[in-house]
């Protein structure tokens, strides 16, 4: 019985999972932003190259 009560009270695993999910969401946001920025820069340089 004590083992079950101690397992229910232990939240360190849940906290680690939450931090992992936050890190994953931040990574997805950074990758999305970098992709959008890269696409925009590619278009800009293509237009400059065409004008030259």
mmCIF file with all atom_site columns, N, CA and C in Angstrom, residues 5-49:
data_model
loop_
_atom_site.group_PDB
_atom_site.id
_atom_site.type_symbol
_atom_site.label_atom_id
_atom_site.label_alt_id
_atom_site.label_comp_id
_atom_site.label_asym_id
_atom_site.label_entity_id
_atom_site.label_seq_id
_atom_site.pdbx_PDB_ins_code
_atom_site.Cartn_x
_atom_site.Cartn_y
_atom_site.Cartn_z
_atom_site.occupancy
_atom_site.B_iso_or_equiv
_atom_site.pdbx_formal_charge
_atom_site.auth_seq_id
_atom_site.auth_comp_id
_atom_site.auth_asym_id
_atom_site.auth_atom_id
_atom_site.pdbx_PDB_model_num
ATOM 1   N N  . UNK A 1 5  ? 1.030  4.485  -2.745  1.00 0.00 ? 5  UNK A N  1
ATOM 2   C CA . UNK A 1 5  ? 0.883  5.876  -2.311  1.00 0.00 ? 5  UNK A CA 1
ATOM 3   C C  . UNK A 1 5  ? 2.106  6.694  -2.700  1.00 0.00 ? 5  UNK A C  1
ATOM 4   N N  . UNK A 1 6  ? 3.292  6.121  -2.546  1.00 0.00 ? 6  UNK A N  1
ATOM 5   C CA . UNK A 1 6  ? 4.508  6.839  -2.912  1.00 0.00 ? 6  UNK A CA 1
ATOM 6   C C  . UNK A 1 6  ? 4.586  7.047  -4.426  1.00 0.00 ? 6  UNK A C  1
ATOM 7   N N  . UNK A 1 7  ? 4.136  6.060  -5.199  1.00 0.00 ? 7  UNK A N  1
ATOM 8   C CA . UNK A 1 7  ? 4.135  6.179  -6.656  1.00 0.00 ? 7  UNK A CA 1
ATOM 9   C C  . UNK A 1 7  ? 3.179  7.273  -7.116  1.00 0.00 ? 7  UNK A C  1
ATOM 10  N N  . UNK A 1 8  ? 2.019  7.383  -6.501  1.00 0.00 ? 8  UNK A N  1
ATOM 11  C CA . UNK A 1 8  ? 1.036  8.403  -6.875  1.00 0.00 ? 8  UNK A CA 1
ATOM 12  C C  . UNK A 1 8  ? 1.544  9.795  -6.522  1.00 0.00 ? 8  UNK A C  1
ATOM 13  N N  . UNK A 1 9  ? 2.251  9.931  -5.414  1.00 0.00 ? 9  UNK A N  1
ATOM 14  C CA . UNK A 1 9  ? 2.754  11.239 -4.980  1.00 0.00 ? 9  UNK A CA 1
ATOM 15  C C  . UNK A 1 9  ? 3.957  11.705 -5.789  1.00 0.00 ? 9  UNK A C  1
ATOM 16  N N  . UNK A 1 10 ? 4.689  10.790 -6.393  1.00 0.00 ? 10 UNK A N  1
ATOM 17  C CA . UNK A 1 10 ? 5.901  11.136 -7.139  1.00 0.00 ? 10 UNK A CA 1
ATOM 18  C C  . UNK A 1 10 ? 5.518  11.796 -8.459  1.00 0.00 ? 10 UNK A C  1
ATOM 19  N N  . UNK A 1 11 ? 5.883  13.070 -8.633  1.00 0.00 ? 11 UNK A N  1
ATOM 20  C CA . UNK A 1 11 ? 5.537  13.808 -9.842  1.00 0.00 ? 11 UNK A CA 1
ATOM 21  C C  . UNK A 1 11 ? 6.762  14.190 -10.670 1.00 0.00 ? 11 UNK A C  1
ATOM 22  N N  . UNK A 1 12 ? 7.922  13.717 -10.321 1.00 0.00 ? 12 UNK A N  1
ATOM 23  C CA . UNK A 1 12 ? 9.133  14.111 -11.042 1.00 0.00 ? 12 UNK A CA 1
ATOM 24  C C  . UNK A 1 12 ? 9.114  13.617 -12.481 1.00 0.00 ? 12 UNK A C  1
ATOM 25  N N  . UNK A 1 13 ? 8.560  12.459 -12.730 1.00 0.00 ? 13 UNK A N  1
ATOM 26  C CA . UNK A 1 13 ? 8.459  11.949 -14.098 1.00 0.00 ? 13 UNK A CA 1
ATOM 27  C C  . UNK A 1 13 ? 7.540  12.796 -14.945 1.00 0.00 ? 13 UNK A C  1
ATOM 28  N N  . UNK A 1 14 ? 6.421  13.220 -14.370 1.00 0.00 ? 14 UNK A N  1
ATOM 29  C CA . UNK A 1 14 ? 5.487  14.069 -15.100 1.00 0.00 ? 14 UNK A CA 1
ATOM 30  C C  . UNK A 1 14 ? 6.119  15.420 -15.419 1.00 0.00 ? 14 UNK A C  1
ATOM 31  N N  . UNK A 1 15 ? 6.893  15.957 -14.497 1.00 0.00 ? 15 UNK A N  1
ATOM 32  C CA . UNK A 1 15 ? 7.556  17.235 -14.731 1.00 0.00 ? 15 UNK A CA 1
ATOM 33  C C  . UNK A 1 15 ? 8.573  17.107 -15.855 1.00 0.00 ? 15 UNK A C  1
ATOM 34  N N  . UNK A 1 16 ? 9.314  16.028 -15.890 1.00 0.00 ? 16 UNK A N  1
ATOM 35  C CA . UNK A 1 16 ? 10.293 15.812 -16.953 1.00 0.00 ? 16 UNK A CA 1
ATOM 36  C C  . UNK A 1 16 ? 9.597  15.710 -18.310 1.00 0.00 ? 16 UNK A C  1
ATOM 37  N N  . UNK A 1 17 ? 8.461  15.051 -18.355 1.00 0.00 ? 17 UNK A N  1
ATOM 38  C CA . UNK A 1 17 ? 7.704  14.939 -19.599 1.00 0.00 ? 17 UNK A CA 1
ATOM 39  C C  . UNK A 1 17 ? 7.203  16.303 -20.042 1.00 0.00 ? 17 UNK A C  1
ATOM 40  N N  . UNK A 1 18 ? 6.731  17.107 -19.108 1.00 0.00 ? 18 UNK A N  1
ATOM 41  C CA . UNK A 1 18 ? 6.254  18.449 -19.453 1.00 0.00 ? 18 UNK A CA 1
ATOM 42  C C  . UNK A 1 18 ? 7.388  19.302 -20.013 1.00 0.00 ? 18 UNK A C  1
ATOM 43  N N  . UNK A 1 19 ? 8.556  19.251 -19.395 1.00 0.00 ? 19 UNK A N  1
ATOM 44  C CA . UNK A 1 19 ? 9.701  20.009 -19.907 1.00 0.00 ? 19 UNK A CA 1
ATOM 45  C C  . UNK A 1 19 ? 10.101 19.509 -21.295 1.00 0.00 ? 19 UNK A C  1
ATOM 46  N N  . UNK A 1 20 ? 10.026 18.228 -21.509 1.00 0.00 ? 20 UNK A N  1
ATOM 47  C CA . UNK A 1 20 ? 10.330 17.668 -22.825 1.00 0.00 ? 20 UNK A CA 1
ATOM 48  C C  . UNK A 1 20 ? 9.356  18.149 -23.878 1.00 0.00 ? 20 UNK A C  1
ATOM 49  N N  . UNK A 1 21 ? 8.073  18.204 -23.535 1.00 0.00 ? 21 UNK A N  1
ATOM 50  C CA . UNK A 1 21 ? 7.075  18.693 -24.486 1.00 0.00 ? 21 UNK A CA 1
ATOM 51  C C  . UNK A 1 21 ? 7.270  20.176 -24.795 1.00 0.00 ? 21 UNK A C  1
ATOM 52  N N  . UNK A 1 22 ? 7.607  20.962 -23.781 1.00 0.00 ? 22 UNK A N  1
ATOM 53  C CA . UNK A 1 22 ? 7.860  22.384 -24.002 1.00 0.00 ? 22 UNK A CA 1
ATOM 54  C C  . UNK A 1 22 ? 9.061  22.560 -24.923 1.00 0.00 ? 22 UNK A C  1
ATOM 55  N N  . UNK A 1 23 ? 10.119 21.818 -24.697 1.00 0.00 ? 23 UNK A N  1
ATOM 56  C CA . UNK A 1 23 ? 11.310 21.895 -25.549 1.00 0.00 ? 23 UNK A CA 1
ATOM 57  C C  . UNK A 1 23 ? 10.983 21.495 -26.982 1.00 0.00 ? 23 UNK A C  1
ATOM 58  N N  . UNK A 1 24 ? 10.157 20.480 -27.149 1.00 0.00 ? 24 UNK A N  1
ATOM 59  C CA . UNK A 1 24 ? 9.770  20.047 -28.493 1.00 0.00 ? 24 UNK A CA 1
ATOM 60  C C  . UNK A 1 24 ? 8.952  21.124 -29.199 1.00 0.00 ? 24 UNK A C  1
ATOM 61  N N  . UNK A 1 25 ? 8.032  21.763 -28.500 1.00 0.00 ? 25 UNK A N  1
ATOM 62  C CA . UNK A 1 25 ? 7.228  22.819 -29.114 1.00 0.00 ? 25 UNK A CA 1
ATOM 63  C C  . UNK A 1 25 ? 8.089  24.018 -29.500 1.00 0.00 ? 25 UNK A C  1
ATOM 64  N N  . UNK A 1 26 ? 9.040  24.369 -28.658 1.00 0.00 ? 26 UNK A N  1
ATOM 65  C CA . UNK A 1 26 ? 9.942  25.475 -28.987 1.00 0.00 ? 26 UNK A CA 1
ATOM 66  C C  . UNK A 1 26 ? 10.778 25.117 -30.215 1.00 0.00 ? 26 UNK A C  1
ATOM 67  N N  . UNK A 1 27 ? 11.233 23.886 -30.293 1.00 0.00 ? 27 UNK A N  1
ATOM 68  C CA . UNK A 1 27 ? 12.011 23.442 -31.451 1.00 0.00 ? 27 UNK A CA 1
ATOM 69  C C  . UNK A 1 27 ? 11.195 23.517 -32.735 1.00 0.00 ? 27 UNK A C  1
ATOM 70  N N  . UNK A 1 28 ? 9.949  23.100 -32.669 1.00 0.00 ? 28 UNK A N  1
ATOM 71  C CA . UNK A 1 28 ? 9.082  23.157 -33.851 1.00 0.00 ? 28 UNK A CA 1
ATOM 72  C C  . UNK A 1 28 ? 8.873  24.609 -34.287 1.00 0.00 ? 28 UNK A C  1
ATOM 73  N N  . UNK A 1 29 ? 8.688  25.511 -33.324 1.00 0.00 ? 29 UNK A N  1
ATOM 74  C CA . UNK A 1 29 ? 8.503  26.922 -33.650 1.00 0.00 ? 29 UNK A CA 1
ATOM 75  C C  . UNK A 1 29 ? 9.765  27.500 -34.291 1.00 0.00 ? 29 UNK A C  1
ATOM 76  N N  . UNK A 1 30 ? 10.931 27.156 -33.777 1.00 0.00 ? 30 UNK A N  1
ATOM 77  C CA . UNK A 1 30 ? 12.183 27.658 -34.346 1.00 0.00 ? 30 UNK A CA 1
ATOM 78  C C  . UNK A 1 30 ? 12.387 27.112 -35.757 1.00 0.00 ? 30 UNK A C  1
ATOM 79  N N  . UNK A 1 31 ? 12.116 25.841 -35.953 1.00 0.00 ? 31 UNK A N  1
ATOM 80  C CA . UNK A 1 31 ? 12.271 25.249 -37.284 1.00 0.00 ? 31 UNK A CA 1
ATOM 81  C C  . UNK A 1 31 ? 11.301 25.895 -38.270 1.00 0.00 ? 31 UNK A C  1
ATOM 82  N N  . UNK A 1 32 ? 10.069 26.115 -37.845 1.00 0.00 ? 32 UNK A N  1
ATOM 83  C CA . UNK A 1 32 ? 9.091  26.765 -38.721 1.00 0.00 ? 32 UNK A CA 1
ATOM 84  C C  . UNK A 1 32 ? 9.503  28.183 -39.079 1.00 0.00 ? 32 UNK A C  1
ATOM 85  N N  . UNK A 1 33 ? 9.990  28.932 -38.112 1.00 0.00 ? 33 UNK A N  1
ATOM 86  C CA . UNK A 1 33 ? 10.438 30.294 -38.378 1.00 0.00 ? 33 UNK A CA 1
ATOM 87  C C  . UNK A 1 33 ? 11.647 30.331 -39.290 1.00 0.00 ? 33 UNK A C  1
ATOM 88  N N  . UNK A 1 34 ? 12.595 29.442 -39.072 1.00 0.00 ? 34 UNK A N  1
ATOM 89  C CA . UNK A 1 34 ? 13.788 29.391 -39.918 1.00 0.00 ? 34 UNK A CA 1
ATOM 90  C C  . UNK A 1 34 ? 13.426 28.995 -41.350 1.00 0.00 ? 34 UNK A C  1
ATOM 91  N N  . UNK A 1 35 ? 12.478 28.098 -41.497 1.00 0.00 ? 35 UNK A N  1
ATOM 92  C CA . UNK A 1 35 ? 12.045 27.694 -42.833 1.00 0.00 ? 35 UNK A CA 1
ATOM 93  C C  . UNK A 1 35 ? 11.390 28.859 -43.564 1.00 0.00 ? 35 UNK A C  1
ATOM 94  N N  . UNK A 1 36 ? 10.522 29.584 -42.870 1.00 0.00 ? 36 UNK A N  1
ATOM 95  C CA . UNK A 1 36 ? 9.860  30.730 -43.482 1.00 0.00 ? 36 UNK A CA 1
ATOM 96  C C  . UNK A 1 36 ? 10.877 31.811 -43.845 1.00 0.00 ? 36 UNK A C  1
ATOM 97  N N  . UNK A 1 37 ? 11.815 32.070 -42.968 1.00 0.00 ? 37 UNK A N  1
ATOM 98  C CA . UNK A 1 37 ? 12.850 33.066 -43.238 1.00 0.00 ? 37 UNK A CA 1
ATOM 99  C C  . UNK A 1 37 ? 13.706 32.633 -44.426 1.00 0.00 ? 37 UNK A C  1
ATOM 100 N N  . UNK A 1 38 ? 14.073 31.377 -44.480 1.00 0.00 ? 38 UNK A N  1
ATOM 101 C CA . UNK A 1 38 ? 14.882 30.864 -45.593 1.00 0.00 ? 38 UNK A CA 1
ATOM 102 C C  . UNK A 1 38 ? 14.160 30.973 -46.922 1.00 0.00 ? 38 UNK A C  1
ATOM 103 N N  . UNK A 1 39 ? 12.873 30.679 -46.927 1.00 0.00 ? 39 UNK A N  1
ATOM 104 C CA . UNK A 1 39 ? 12.089 30.792 -48.154 1.00 0.00 ? 39 UNK A CA 1
ATOM 105 C C  . UNK A 1 39 ? 12.011 32.245 -48.609 1.00 0.00 ? 39 UNK A C  1
ATOM 106 N N  . UNK A 1 40 ? 11.791 33.149 -47.670 1.00 0.00 ? 40 UNK A N  1
ATOM 107 C CA . UNK A 1 40 ? 11.726 34.572 -48.003 1.00 0.00 ? 40 UNK A CA 1
ATOM 108 C C  . UNK A 1 40 ? 13.046 35.094 -48.544 1.00 0.00 ? 40 UNK A C  1
ATOM 109 N N  . UNK A 1 41 ? 14.155 34.692 -47.921 1.00 0.00 ? 41 UNK A N  1
ATOM 110 C CA . UNK A 1 41 ? 15.466 35.125 -48.401 1.00 0.00 ? 41 UNK A CA 1
ATOM 111 C C  . UNK A 1 41 ? 15.777 34.538 -49.773 1.00 0.00 ? 41 UNK A C  1
ATOM 112 N N  . UNK A 1 42 ? 15.391 33.310 -49.988 1.00 0.00 ? 42 UNK A N  1
ATOM 113 C CA . UNK A 1 42 ? 15.611 32.688 -51.288 1.00 0.00 ? 42 UNK A CA 1
ATOM 114 C C  . UNK A 1 42 ? 14.865 33.455 -52.379 1.00 0.00 ? 42 UNK A C  1
ATOM 115 N N  . UNK A 1 43 ? 13.636 33.832 -52.110 1.00 0.00 ? 43 UNK A N  1
ATOM 116 C CA . UNK A 1 43 ? 12.855 34.608 -53.068 1.00 0.00 ? 43 UNK A CA 1
ATOM 117 C C  . UNK A 1 43 ? 13.503 35.969 -53.313 1.00 0.00 ? 43 UNK A C  1
ATOM 118 N N  . UNK A 1 44 ? 13.945 36.617 -52.268 1.00 0.00 ? 44 UNK A N  1
ATOM 119 C CA . UNK A 1 44 ? 14.589 37.921 -52.385 1.00 0.00 ? 44 UNK A CA 1
ATOM 120 C C  . UNK A 1 44 ? 15.843 37.842 -53.247 1.00 0.00 ? 44 UNK A C  1
ATOM 121 N N  . UNK A 1 45 ? 16.710 36.893 -52.981 1.00 0.00 ? 45 UNK A N  1
ATOM 122 C CA . UNK A 1 45 ? 17.944 36.766 -53.754 1.00 0.00 ? 45 UNK A CA 1
ATOM 123 C C  . UNK A 1 45 ? 17.681 36.327 -55.186 1.00 0.00 ? 45 UNK A C  1
ATOM 124 N N  . UNK A 1 46 ? 16.649 35.539 -55.407 1.00 0.00 ? 46 UNK A N  1
ATOM 125 C CA . UNK A 1 46 ? 16.286 35.160 -56.771 1.00 0.00 ? 46 UNK A CA 1
ATOM 126 C C  . UNK A 1 46 ? 15.838 36.386 -57.547 1.00 0.00 ? 46 UNK A C  1
ATOM 127 N N  . UNK A 1 47 ? 15.054 37.262 -56.928 1.00 0.00 ? 47 UNK A N  1
ATOM 128 C CA . UNK A 1 47 ? 14.627 38.489 -57.596 1.00 0.00 ? 47 UNK A CA 1
ATOM 129 C C  . UNK A 1 47 ? 15.815 39.417 -57.878 1.00 0.00 ? 47 UNK A C  1
ATOM 130 N N  . UNK A 1 48 ? 16.736 39.526 -56.951 1.00 0.00 ? 48 UNK A N  1
ATOM 131 C CA . UNK A 1 48 ? 17.922 40.361 -57.163 1.00 0.00 ? 48 UNK A CA 1
ATOM 132 C C  . UNK A 1 48 ? 18.773 39.796 -58.298 1.00 0.00 ? 48 UNK A C  1
ATOM 133 N N  . UNK A 1 49 ? 18.922 38.474 -58.311 1.00 0.00 ? 49 UNK A N  1
ATOM 134 C CA . UNK A 1 49 ? 19.689 37.843 -59.378 1.00 0.00 ? 49 UNK A CA 1
ATOM 135 C C  . UNK A 1 49 ? 19.035 38.072 -60.723 1.00 0.00 ? 49 UNK A C  1
#
